[in-house]
Amino acid sequence: MKAVEPARGRAWASRETFDRIERRCREALPDGGPQDPQIGPMARLEADGLDLEAEIIPVLLDVAASCRVPIRTWRLYADRVAERVALQRQTRTSQGLAATPQAPTPADEVVDMSPHGRYPEATVRKWIAKHRENPGSWNENVFGPPPGAPSCKVPPRLLIGEAA
């Protein structure tokens, strides 16, 4: 794969980048990953344009789960991740989708509207804006009680300025 930002040169090969990628890979893998100190091949994947959260980590978990024998080096993980991501990108493109998937919404940006589901905060803010424009637009079956109603699950911090 070609680097997305060739002007970066060797900036990707910094101690901070290696530490960040190693920390994230180790916390994602149930066994902490291989004891191999050479994390460079995994860092190179990001430098080559793979998204750490949307592509590398999900594929890394899939590779680890599908192996009969534990992988003992980051280079082997990186090779398998690169192969699978290339195949996934090719498949997505052939289906008319964007080559790279969207990264998952971070947990601290998700609003729990139980029992109606968990939604990205940006989505809930859009629902609130539509409700402000047209109070009849709120669908209680989908979103639960509307803002200002008893048992409303929308966090108060999102309702600042909302007339109850």
PDB file of C-alpha atoms in Angstrom:
ATOM      1  CA  MET A   1       0.000   0.000   0.000  1.00  0.00           C
ATOM      2  CA  LYS A   2       1.165   3.517  -0.708  1.00  0.00           C
ATOM      3  CA  ALA A   3       1.572   6.062   2.043  1.00  0.00           C
ATOM      4  CA  VAL A   4      -1.321   8.504   2.264  1.00  0.00           C
ATOM      5  CA  GLU A   5       0.930  11.389   3.214  1.00  0.00           C
ATOM      6  CA  PRO A   6       4.306  10.862   1.533  1.00  0.00           C
ATOM      7  CA  ALA A   7       5.422  14.320   2.688  1.00  0.00           C
ATOM      8  CA  ARG A   8       5.531  12.967   6.243  1.00  0.00           C
ATOM      9  CA  GLY A   9       8.774  11.220   5.462  1.00  0.00           C
ATOM     10  CA  ARG A  10       9.982   9.432   8.596  1.00  0.00           C
ATOM     11  CA  ALA A  11       7.783  11.436  11.003  1.00  0.00           C
ATOM     12  CA  TRP A  12       5.711   8.293  11.575  1.00  0.00           C
ATOM     13  CA  ALA A  13       8.754   6.588  13.106  1.00  0.00           C
ATOM     14  CA  SER A  14       8.668   8.529  16.361  1.00  0.00           C
ATOM     15  CA  ARG A  15       8.776   7.038  19.848  1.00  0.00           C
ATOM     16  CA  GLU A  16       5.349   8.590  20.590  1.00  0.00           C
ATOM     17  CA  THR A  17       3.785   6.918  17.533  1.00  0.00           C
ATOM     18  CA  PHE A  18       5.319   3.534  18.358  1.00  0.00           C
ATOM     19  CA  ASP A  19       4.241   3.770  22.008  1.00  0.00           C
ATOM     20  CA  ARG A  20       0.687   4.807  21.093  1.00  0.00           C
ATOM     21  CA  ILE A  21       0.264   1.987  18.580  1.00  0.00           C
ATOM     22  CA  GLU A  22       1.850  -0.626  20.835  1.00  0.00           C
ATOM     23  CA  ARG A  23      -0.308   0.443  23.784  1.00  0.00           C
ATOM     24  CA  ARG A  24      -3.498   0.293  21.676  1.00  0.00           C
ATOM     25  CA  CYS A  25      -2.639  -3.086  20.100  1.00  0.00           C
ATOM     26  CA  ARG A  26      -1.700  -4.642  23.435  1.00  0.00           C
ATOM     27  CA  GLU A  27      -4.849  -3.408  25.186  1.00  0.00           C
ATOM     28  CA  ALA A  28      -6.995  -4.732  22.317  1.00  0.00           C
ATOM     29  CA  LEU A  29      -5.557  -8.249  22.306  1.00  0.00           C
ATOM     30  CA  PRO A  30      -6.805 -10.507  25.122  1.00  0.00           C
ATOM     31  CA  ASP A  31      -3.336 -11.902  25.825  1.00  0.00           C
ATOM     32  CA  GLY A  32      -1.561  -8.566  25.350  1.00  0.00           C
ATOM     33  CA  GLY A  33      -0.005  -9.642  22.072  1.00  0.00           C
ATOM     34  CA  PRO A  34       3.410 -11.067  21.324  1.00  0.00           C
ATOM     35  CA  GLN A  35       6.373 -10.373  23.565  1.00  0.00           C
ATOM     36  CA  ASP A  36       8.194  -9.146  20.469  1.00  0.00           C
ATOM     37  CA  PRO A  37       9.540  -5.603  21.115  1.00  0.00           C
ATOM     38  CA  GLN A  38       9.554  -4.779  17.367  1.00  0.00           C
ATOM     39  CA  ILE A  39       6.262  -2.864  16.989  1.00  0.00           C
ATOM     40  CA  GLY A  40       7.532  -1.069  13.871  1.00  0.00           C
ATOM     41  CA  PRO A  41       5.613  -3.260  11.378  1.00  0.00           C
ATOM     42  CA  MET A  42       2.328  -2.344  13.065  1.00  0.00           C
ATOM     43  CA  ALA A  43       3.240   1.360  13.095  1.00  0.00           C
ATOM     44  CA  ARG A  44       4.121   1.106   9.420  1.00  0.00           C
ATOM     45  CA  LEU A  45       0.538  -0.002   8.670  1.00  0.00           C
ATOM     46  CA  GLU A  46      -0.770   3.320   9.968  1.00  0.00           C
ATOM     47  CA  ALA A  47       1.956   5.200   8.099  1.00  0.00           C
ATOM     48  CA  ASP A  48       0.810   3.408   4.928  1.00  0.00           C
ATOM     49  CA  GLY A  49      -2.691   4.818   5.375  1.00  0.00           C
ATOM     50  CA  LEU A  50      -4.567   2.209   7.402  1.00  0.00           C
ATOM     51  CA  ASP A  51      -6.828   3.615  10.089  1.00  0.00           C
ATOM     52  CA  LEU A  52      -5.846   2.303  13.528  1.00  0.00           C
ATOM     53  CA  GLU A  53      -9.355   2.165  15.013  1.00  0.00           C
ATOM     54  CA  ALA A  54     -11.455   1.425  11.912  1.00  0.00           C
ATOM     55  CA  GLU A  55      -9.178  -1.093  10.191  1.00  0.00           C
ATOM     56  CA  ILE A  56      -6.099  -2.250  12.110  1.00  0.00           C
ATOM     57  CA  ILE A  57      -7.642  -3.051  15.514  1.00  0.00           C
ATOM     58  CA  PRO A  58     -10.767  -4.899  14.229  1.00  0.00           C
ATOM     59  CA  VAL A  59      -8.675  -6.981  11.812  1.00  0.00           C
ATOM     60  CA  LEU A  60      -6.017  -7.580  14.464  1.00  0.00           C
ATOM     61  CA  LEU A  61      -8.695  -9.030  16.763  1.00  0.00           C
ATOM     62  CA  ASP A  62     -10.068 -11.169  13.934  1.00  0.00           C
ATOM     63  CA  VAL A  63      -6.598 -12.481  13.055  1.00  0.00           C
ATOM     64  CA  ALA A  64      -5.845 -13.303  16.703  1.00  0.00           C
ATOM     65  CA  ALA A  65      -9.170 -15.107  17.141  1.00  0.00           C
ATOM     66  CA  SER A  66      -8.745 -17.179  13.994  1.00  0.00           C
ATOM     67  CA  CYS A  67      -5.235 -18.479  14.722  1.00  0.00           C
ATOM     68  CA  ARG A  68      -4.809 -21.958  16.110  1.00  0.00           C
ATOM     69  CA  VAL A  69      -1.312 -21.164  17.313  1.00  0.00           C
ATOM     70  CA  PRO A  70      -0.490 -17.804  18.916  1.00  0.00           C
ATOM     71  CA  ILE A  71       1.340 -15.362  16.645  1.00  0.00           C
ATOM     72  CA  ARG A  72       4.696 -14.540  18.185  1.00  0.00           C
ATOM     73  CA  THR A  73       5.819 -11.459  16.221  1.00  0.00           C
ATOM     74  CA  TRP A  74       4.294  -8.121  15.287  1.00  0.00           C
ATOM     75  CA  ARG A  75       5.644  -8.589  11.749  1.00  0.00           C
ATOM     76  CA  LEU A  76       3.417 -11.648  11.231  1.00  0.00           C
ATOM     77  CA  TYR A  77       0.433  -9.762  12.644  1.00  0.00           C
ATOM     78  CA  ALA A  78       1.190  -6.787  10.390  1.00  0.00           C
ATOM     79  CA  ASP A  79       1.472  -8.974   7.282  1.00  0.00           C
ATOM     80  CA  ARG A  80      -1.852 -10.680   7.981  1.00  0.00           C
ATOM     81  CA  VAL A  81      -3.588  -7.409   8.864  1.00  0.00           C
ATOM     82  CA  ALA A  82      -2.299  -5.767   5.658  1.00  0.00           C
ATOM     83  CA  GLU A  83      -3.533  -8.698   3.536  1.00  0.00           C
ATOM     84  CA  ARG A  84      -6.996  -8.713   5.077  1.00  0.00           C
ATOM     85  CA  VAL A  85      -7.406  -4.937   4.955  1.00  0.00           C
ATOM     86  CA  ALA A  86      -6.394  -4.905   1.279  1.00  0.00           C
ATOM     87  CA  LEU A  87      -9.003  -7.579   0.565  1.00  0.00           C
ATOM     88  CA  GLN A  88     -11.649  -5.734   2.605  1.00  0.00           C
ATOM     89  CA  ARG A  89     -10.936  -2.493   0.768  1.00  0.00           C
ATOM     90  CA  GLN A  90     -11.154  -4.232  -2.582  1.00  0.00           C
ATOM     91  CA  THR A  91     -14.462  -5.846  -1.609  1.00  0.00           C
ATOM     92  CA  ARG A  92     -15.910  -2.578  -0.295  1.00  0.00           C
ATOM     93  CA  THR A  93     -14.890  -0.729  -3.456  1.00  0.00           C
ATOM     94  CA  SER A  94     -16.428  -3.416  -5.690  1.00  0.00           C
ATOM     95  CA  GLN A  95     -19.695  -2.987  -3.759  1.00  0.00           C
ATOM     96  CA  GLY A  96     -19.686   0.768  -4.389  1.00  0.00           C
ATOM     97  CA  LEU A  97     -18.755   1.651  -0.806  1.00  0.00           C
ATOM     98  CA  ALA A  98     -15.912   3.798   0.478  1.00  0.00           C
ATOM     99  CA  ALA A  99     -12.672   1.805   0.575  1.00  0.00           C
ATOM    100  CA  THR A 100     -12.167   2.490   4.279  1.00  0.00           C
ATOM    101  CA  PRO A 101     -14.890   2.003   6.872  1.00  0.00           C
ATOM    102  CA  GLN A 102     -15.834   4.753   9.254  1.00  0.00           C
ATOM    103  CA  ALA A 103     -14.167   4.503  12.649  1.00  0.00           C
ATOM    104  CA  PRO A 104     -16.523   3.517  15.489  1.00  0.00           C
ATOM    105  CA  THR A 105     -17.897   6.306  17.644  1.00  0.00           C
ATOM    106  CA  PRO A 106     -15.814   6.622  20.826  1.00  0.00           C
ATOM    107  CA  ALA A 107     -17.685   5.413  23.911  1.00  0.00           C
ATOM    108  CA  ASP A 108     -17.601   8.851  25.537  1.00  0.00           C
ATOM    109  CA  GLU A 109     -19.475  10.296  22.527  1.00  0.00           C
ATOM    110  CA  VAL A 110     -22.373   7.801  22.708  1.00  0.00           C
ATOM    111  CA  VAL A 111     -25.673   8.602  24.443  1.00  0.00           C
ATOM    112  CA  ASP A 112     -27.471   5.707  26.140  1.00  0.00           C
ATOM    113  CA  MET A 113     -31.197   6.065  25.425  1.00  0.00           C
ATOM    114  CA  SER A 114     -32.072   2.694  27.065  1.00  0.00           C
ATOM    115  CA  PRO A 115     -34.135   0.752  26.260  1.00  0.00           C
ATOM    116  CA  HIS A 116     -34.236   2.520  22.897  1.00  0.00           C
ATOM    117  CA  GLY A 117     -30.578   2.029  22.032  1.00  0.00           C
ATOM    118  CA  ARG A 118     -27.246   3.830  22.087  1.00  0.00           C
ATOM    119  CA  TYR A 119     -26.679   6.640  19.595  1.00  0.00           C
ATOM    120  CA  PRO A 120     -23.813   8.995  18.699  1.00  0.00           C
ATOM    121  CA  GLU A 121     -24.161  12.325  20.481  1.00  0.00           C
ATOM    122  CA  ALA A 122     -24.197  14.172  17.139  1.00  0.00           C
ATOM    123  CA  THR A 123     -27.265  12.179  16.073  1.00  0.00           C
ATOM    124  CA  VAL A 124     -29.110  12.943  19.317  1.00  0.00           C
ATOM    125  CA  ARG A 125     -28.279  16.636  18.905  1.00  0.00           C
ATOM    126  CA  LYS A 126     -29.874  16.553  15.422  1.00  0.00           C
ATOM    127  CA  TRP A 127     -33.021  14.931  16.855  1.00  0.00           C
ATOM    128  CA  ILE A 128     -33.209  17.654  19.512  1.00  0.00           C
ATOM    129  CA  ALA A 129     -32.790  20.403  16.887  1.00  0.00           C
ATOM    130  CA  LYS A 130     -35.616  18.901  14.799  1.00  0.00           C
ATOM    131  CA  HIS A 131     -37.766  18.636  17.931  1.00  0.00           C
ATOM    132  CA  ARG A 132     -37.173  22.326  18.670  1.00  0.00           C
ATOM    133  CA  GLU A 133     -38.296  23.242  15.141  1.00  0.00           C
ATOM    134  CA  ASN A 134     -41.291  20.893  15.171  1.00  0.00           C
ATOM    135  CA  PRO A 135     -42.243  19.267  18.500  1.00  0.00           C
ATOM    136  CA  GLY A 136     -44.453  16.787  16.641  1.00  0.00           C
ATOM    137  CA  SER A 137     -41.406  15.322  14.879  1.00  0.00           C
ATOM    138  CA  TRP A 138     -40.237  13.400  17.964  1.00  0.00           C
ATOM    139  CA  ASN A 139     -40.973   9.674  17.614  1.00  0.00           C
ATOM    140  CA  GLU A 140     -41.435   8.252  21.110  1.00  0.00           C
ATOM    141  CA  ASN A 141     -41.436   4.666  19.826  1.00  0.00           C
ATOM    142  CA  VAL A 142     -37.914   5.116  18.523  1.00  0.00           C
ATOM    143  CA  PHE A 143     -36.361   7.737  20.828  1.00  0.00           C
ATOM    144  CA  GLY A 144     -38.382   7.368  24.021  1.00  0.00           C
ATOM    145  CA  PRO A 145     -40.051  10.298  25.798  1.00  0.00           C
ATOM    146  CA  PRO A 146     -39.327  13.700  24.226  1.00  0.00           C
ATOM    147  CA  PRO A 147     -37.066  16.332  25.804  1.00  0.00           C
ATOM    148  CA  GLY A 148     -38.744  17.856  28.841  1.00  0.00           C
ATOM    149  CA  ALA A 149     -41.091  14.911  29.378  1.00  0.00           C
ATOM    150  CA  PRO A 150     -40.872  12.625  32.436  1.00  0.00           C
ATOM    151  CA  SER A 151     -38.516   9.684  31.875  1.00  0.00           C
ATOM    152  CA  CYS A 152     -36.713  11.445  28.996  1.00  0.00           C
ATOM    153  CA  LYS A 153     -33.355   9.704  28.481  1.00  0.00           C
ATOM    154  CA  VAL A 154     -31.670  12.655  26.723  1.00  0.00           C
ATOM    155  CA  PRO A 155     -28.900  13.895  29.055  1.00  0.00           C
ATOM    156  CA  PRO A 156     -29.586  17.392  30.480  1.00  0.00           C
ATOM    157  CA  ARG A 157     -26.266  18.680  29.120  1.00  0.00           C
ATOM    158  CA  LEU A 158     -27.694  18.242  25.596  1.00  0.00           C
ATOM    159  CA  LEU A 159     -30.883  20.123  26.479  1.00  0.00           C
ATOM    160  CA  ILE A 160     -29.361  23.437  27.524  1.00  0.00           C
ATOM    161  CA  GLY A 161     -31.664  26.114  26.166  1.00  0.00           C
ATOM    162  CA  GLU A 162     -34.479  23.569  25.680  1.00  0.00           C
ATOM    163  CA  ALA A 163     -37.841  24.829  26.893  1.00  0.00           C
ATOM    164  CA  ALA A 164     -39.285  22.166  29.174  1.00  0.00           C
TER     165      ALA A 164
END
